[in-house]
Tab-separated table of C-alpha atoms in Angstrom:
chain	number	residue	atom	x	y	z
A	1	ASP	CA	-44.631	-39.571	116.770
A	2	THR	CA	-47.279	-40.718	119.235
A	3	GLU	CA	-48.666	-43.571	117.212
A	4	VAL	CA	-48.847	-47.300	117.552
A	5	THR	CA	-49.174	-48.734	114.055
A	6	GLN	CA	-50.676	-52.156	113.435
A	7	THR	CA	-50.696	-54.087	110.173
A	8	PRO	CA	-52.723	-55.424	108.559
A	9	LYS	CA	-55.970	-53.681	109.492
A	10	HIS	CA	-58.015	-56.673	108.370
A	11	LEU	CA	-57.042	-60.314	107.968
A	12	VAL	CA	-59.023	-63.341	106.859
A	13	MET	CA	-57.286	-66.671	107.309
A	14	GLY	CA	-58.128	-70.326	107.101
A	15	MET	CA	-57.650	-72.699	109.981
A	16	THR	CA	-54.557	-74.234	108.389
A	17	ASN	CA	-52.867	-70.939	107.516
A	18	LYS	CA	-49.902	-69.266	109.175
A	19	LYS	CA	-50.003	-65.499	109.405
A	20	SER	CA	-48.444	-62.732	111.476
A	21	LEU	CA	-49.744	-59.520	112.969
A	22	LYS	CA	-47.300	-56.639	113.266
A	23	CYS	CA	-47.089	-53.696	115.619
A	24	GLU	CA	-44.647	-50.796	115.601
A	25	GLN	CA	-44.057	-47.774	117.822
A	26	HIS	CA	-41.303	-45.153	117.854
A	27	MET	CA	-42.065	-43.487	121.173
A	28	GLY	CA	-39.274	-45.292	122.986
A	29	HIS	CA	-41.768	-47.268	125.055
A	30	ARG	CA	-40.216	-50.382	126.561
A	31	ALA	CA	-43.465	-52.184	127.453
A	32	MET	CA	-45.572	-53.610	124.631
A	33	TYR	CA	-48.839	-55.478	124.860
A	34	TRP	CA	-51.162	-57.717	122.899
A	35	TYR	CA	-54.842	-57.576	123.808
A	36	LYS	CA	-57.744	-59.481	122.274
A	37	GLN	CA	-61.210	-57.944	122.096
A	38	LYS	CA	-64.381	-59.791	121.177
A	39	ALA	CA	-67.546	-57.913	120.224
A	40	LYS	CA	-69.238	-56.091	123.114
A	41	LYS	CA	-66.496	-57.211	125.523
A	42	PRO	CA	-63.564	-55.392	127.123
A	43	PRO	CA	-60.005	-55.895	125.868
A	44	GLU	CA	-58.407	-58.959	127.447
A	45	LEU	CA	-54.676	-59.132	128.041
A	46	MET	CA	-52.747	-61.801	126.136
A	47	PHE	CA	-49.035	-60.935	126.441
A	48	VAL	CA	-46.756	-58.256	127.839
A	49	TYR	CA	-43.159	-57.634	126.835
A	50	SER	CA	-40.917	-55.562	129.078
A	51	TYR	CA	-37.543	-54.533	127.695
A	52	GLU	CA	-38.045	-57.019	124.858
A	53	LYS	CA	-38.574	-59.924	127.248
A	54	LEU	CA	-41.882	-61.728	127.719
A	55	SER	CA	-43.077	-60.815	131.196
A	56	ILE	CA	-46.734	-61.849	131.137
A	57	ASN	CA	-48.446	-64.679	129.256
A	58	GLU	CA	-52.096	-64.900	130.287
A	59	SER	CA	-52.352	-68.644	129.582
A	60	VAL	CA	-52.776	-68.029	125.875
A	61	PRO	CA	-52.953	-71.142	123.629
A	62	SER	CA	-49.731	-71.979	121.824
A	63	ARG	CA	-51.339	-71.331	118.437
A	64	PHE	CA	-50.587	-67.677	119.318
A	65	SER	CA	-46.846	-67.007	119.429
A	66	PRO	CA	-45.557	-63.520	120.295
A	67	GLU	CA	-42.206	-62.142	119.296
A	68	CYS	CA	-40.427	-58.900	120.149
A	69	PRO	CA	-37.490	-58.564	117.729
A	70	ASN	CA	-36.478	-55.123	119.032
A	71	SER	CA	-37.727	-52.284	121.216
A	72	SER	CA	-39.946	-50.861	118.439
A	73	LEU	CA	-41.538	-53.991	117.018
A	74	LEU	CA	-43.953	-56.582	118.299
A	75	ASN	CA	-45.286	-59.506	116.279
A	76	LEU	CA	-48.002	-62.046	116.917
A	77	HIS	CA	-47.579	-65.241	114.903
A	78	LEU	CA	-50.763	-67.180	114.243
A	79	HIS	CA	-51.010	-70.853	113.331
A	80	ALA	CA	-53.880	-73.332	113.226
A	81	LEU	CA	-56.399	-70.876	114.621
A	82	GLN	CA	-60.013	-71.685	115.329
A	83	PRO	CA	-63.095	-69.684	114.255
A	84	GLU	CA	-63.581	-68.609	117.889
A	85	ASP	CA	-60.239	-66.786	117.661
A	86	SER	CA	-61.894	-64.243	115.368
A	87	ALA	CA	-61.612	-60.903	117.177
A	88	LEU	CA	-60.009	-57.476	117.163
A	89	TYR	CA	-56.347	-57.803	118.176
A	90	LEU	CA	-54.947	-54.709	119.799
A	91	CYS	CA	-51.343	-53.766	120.331
A	92	ALA	CA	-50.398	-51.202	122.958
A	93	SER	CA	-47.225	-49.637	124.286
A	94	ARG	CA	-46.335	-47.848	127.466
A	95	PRO	CA	-43.267	-46.116	128.872
A	96	MET	CA	-41.519	-47.826	131.737
A	97	GLY	CA	-39.772	-46.326	134.724
A	98	GLN	CA	-41.949	-43.205	134.753
A	99	GLY	CA	-44.467	-44.178	137.403
A	100	ASN	CA	-48.102	-44.415	136.429
A	101	THR	CA	-48.770	-43.757	132.766
A	102	GLU	CA	-51.364	-44.662	130.221
A	103	ALA	CA	-51.003	-47.240	127.483
A	104	PHE	CA	-51.227	-46.123	123.876
A	105	PHE	CA	-53.247	-48.417	121.637
A	106	GLY	CA	-53.032	-49.099	117.938
A	107	GLN	CA	-56.073	-49.243	115.661
A	108	GLY	CA	-56.181	-52.999	115.865
A	109	THR	CA	-56.252	-55.874	113.392
A	110	ARG	CA	-59.682	-57.321	112.710
A	111	LEU	CA	-59.036	-61.062	112.348
A	112	THR	CA	-61.545	-63.468	110.856
A	113	VAL	CA	-60.799	-67.199	110.920
A	114	VAL	CA	-62.768	-69.238	108.396
B	6	ASP	CA	-64.866	-62.527	138.747
B	7	GLN	CA	-64.879	-58.980	137.355
B	8	GLN	CA	-62.421	-56.747	139.131
B	9	VAL	CA	-63.626	-53.650	137.279
B	10	LYS	CA	-67.341	-53.168	136.755
B	11	GLN	CA	-69.384	-50.755	134.719
B	12	ASN	CA	-72.962	-51.557	135.554
B	13	SER	CA	-74.589	-49.407	132.880
B	14	PRO	CA	-74.172	-51.014	129.433
B	15	SER	CA	-75.568	-47.906	127.780
B	16	LEU	CA	-76.433	-44.279	128.445
B	17	SER	CA	-78.262	-41.697	126.340
B	18	VAL	CA	-77.844	-37.986	126.982
B	19	GLN	CA	-79.068	-34.858	125.239
B	20	GLU	CA	-76.426	-32.669	123.577
B	21	GLY	CA	-75.223	-29.938	125.926
B	22	ARG	CA	-76.164	-31.839	129.078
B	23	ILE	CA	-73.872	-33.681	131.477
B	24	SER	CA	-72.896	-37.314	130.898
B	25	ILE	CA	-71.947	-39.304	133.989
B	26	LEU	CA	-70.343	-42.701	133.531
B	27	ASN	CA	-69.699	-44.879	136.558
B	28	CYS	CA	-67.138	-47.530	137.396
B	29	ASP	CA	-66.589	-49.727	140.450
B	30	TYR	CA	-63.603	-51.869	141.312
B	31	THR	CA	-63.032	-54.643	143.811
B	32	ASN	CA	-59.245	-54.944	144.012
B	33	SER	CA	-57.950	-52.520	146.647
B	34	MET	CA	-54.441	-52.884	145.205
B	35	PHE	CA	-55.443	-50.824	142.164
B	36	ASP	CA	-54.137	-47.300	142.551
B	37	TYR	CA	-54.217	-45.811	139.059
B	38	PHE	CA	-57.391	-45.493	137.046
B	39	LEU	CA	-57.992	-44.525	133.451
B	40	TRP	CA	-60.828	-43.840	131.063
B	41	TYR	CA	-60.582	-44.824	127.419
B	42	LYS	CA	-62.952	-43.988	124.593
B	43	LYS	CA	-63.458	-46.406	121.731
B	44	TYR	CA	-65.110	-46.074	118.353
B	45	PRO	CA	-66.106	-49.220	116.437
B	46	ALA	CA	-63.230	-51.061	114.744
B	47	GLU	CA	-60.665	-48.701	116.300
B	48	GLY	CA	-58.303	-49.015	119.219
B	49	PRO	CA	-59.112	-47.401	122.572
B	50	THR	CA	-58.037	-43.770	122.923
B	51	PHE	CA	-56.856	-42.503	126.287
B	52	LEU	CA	-59.049	-39.780	127.774
B	53	ILE	CA	-58.097	-39.043	131.356
B	54	SER	CA	-56.594	-40.735	134.395
B	55	ILE	CA	-56.435	-40.357	138.141
B	56	SER	CA	-54.054	-41.572	140.787
B	57	SER	CA	-55.365	-42.872	144.096
B	58	ILE	CA	-53.708	-39.976	145.930
B	59	LYS	CA	-56.215	-37.621	144.301
B	60	ASP	CA	-59.993	-37.464	144.343
B	61	LYS	CA	-60.490	-35.368	141.230
B	62	ASN	CA	-58.758	-34.717	137.947
B	63	GLU	CA	-60.006	-32.350	135.282
B	64	ASP	CA	-59.095	-31.926	131.616
B	65	GLY	CA	-61.284	-29.616	129.615
B	66	ARG	CA	-64.789	-31.043	129.386
B	67	PHE	CA	-63.746	-34.238	131.159
B	68	THR	CA	-63.514	-34.702	134.922
B	69	VAL	CA	-62.845	-37.934	136.767
B	70	PHE	CA	-63.815	-38.345	140.415
B	71	LEU	CA	-62.423	-41.071	142.662
B	72	ASN	CA	-63.975	-42.267	145.920
B	73	LYS	CA	-61.441	-44.725	147.320
B	74	SER	CA	-63.478	-45.762	150.332
B	75	ALA	CA	-66.354	-46.749	148.048
B	76	LYS	CA	-64.003	-48.137	145.367
B	77	HIS	CA	-65.907	-46.039	142.863
B	78	LEU	CA	-64.974	-43.617	140.127
B	79	SER	CA	-66.986	-41.595	137.680
B	80	LEU	CA	-66.351	-39.694	134.478
B	81	HIS	CA	-68.240	-36.463	133.908
B	82	ILE	CA	-68.480	-34.958	130.438
B	83	VAL	CA	-69.777	-31.395	130.325
B	84	PRO	CA	-71.177	-30.307	127.957
B	85	SER	CA	-71.799	-33.516	126.043
B	86	GLN	CA	-71.362	-33.386	122.270
B	87	PRO	CA	-72.542	-35.786	119.536
B	88	GLY	CA	-68.884	-36.635	118.817
B	89	ASP	CA	-68.649	-38.046	122.336
B	90	SER	CA	-70.860	-40.943	121.265
B	91	ALA	CA	-68.655	-44.014	121.724
B	92	VAL	CA	-67.984	-46.866	124.136
B	93	TYR	CA	-66.180	-45.756	127.295
B	94	PHE	CA	-63.977	-48.201	129.162
B	95	CYS	CA	-62.802	-47.772	132.712
B	96	ALA	CA	-59.426	-49.396	133.406
B	97	ALA	CA	-57.339	-49.955	136.513
B	98	ILE	CA	-53.756	-50.917	137.278
B	99	ARG	CA	-51.442	-51.253	140.245
B	100	THR	CA	-48.398	-49.018	140.483
B	101	TYR	CA	-45.489	-50.911	138.915
B	102	GLY	CA	-48.001	-53.413	137.599
B	103	GLN	CA	-48.257	-54.144	133.906
B	104	ASN	CA	-51.765	-55.436	133.465
B	105	PHE	CA	-54.483	-52.901	132.707
B	106	VAL	CA	-57.791	-54.454	133.752
B	107	PHE	CA	-60.730	-53.123	131.778
B	108	GLY	CA	-64.390	-52.885	132.683
B	109	PRO	CA	-67.046	-54.109	130.230
B	110	GLY	CA	-67.683	-50.615	128.845
B	111	THR	CA	-70.606	-48.200	128.654
B	112	ARG	CA	-71.999	-47.138	125.299
B	113	LEU	CA	-72.720	-43.406	125.394
B	114	SER	CA	-75.091	-41.894	122.874
B	115	VAL	CA	-75.298	-38.116	122.761
B	116	LEU	CA	-78.461	-37.060	120.973
B	117	PRO	CA	-78.537	-33.802	118.975
């Protein structure tokens, strides 16, 4: 299994809603990432978890709350988002302790905030 | 301040010819470089990588060249196929780092 699975694929939410994005991988990767990608822009790092602990938070607003319940799952809890938060949210995973390796990306969740 | 640059937003190439995509970086601490391919509304797919101890890495139709002194890398696709039409992102990372820094991407169109 070499997949990173993200659900849902599409999400439309109001500014007062609370929703969660989910990401799952069964490759035994111990680093997991959330990236945000706006149209015609490169992916921008939001959070990194290493061994289920938050290791990087790129000054992301608190309306985005990550959670890593175990080594296979990564969630992104969303609350009180703004229309400018509409974007493609990408999850990625990567092995650790093996030197330089690539990150494997999921298909993304297309989020629209109305 | 962009640490990874791809100065060509788009590139059109005839099927069967060579596609050359370029990438420049400014941070000399980067020592591992990757190319990802991305279709619309999908996640990036890893293509090929190169470590700073090498100057060339080849995988089938894809070859990446690294010129460390110029802080420049390029991706060659030979021969180009219509299915190669996508956005190509260059990315860089430091050994033992965790943050992949992406360039702005180059949209490649391979014309039949």
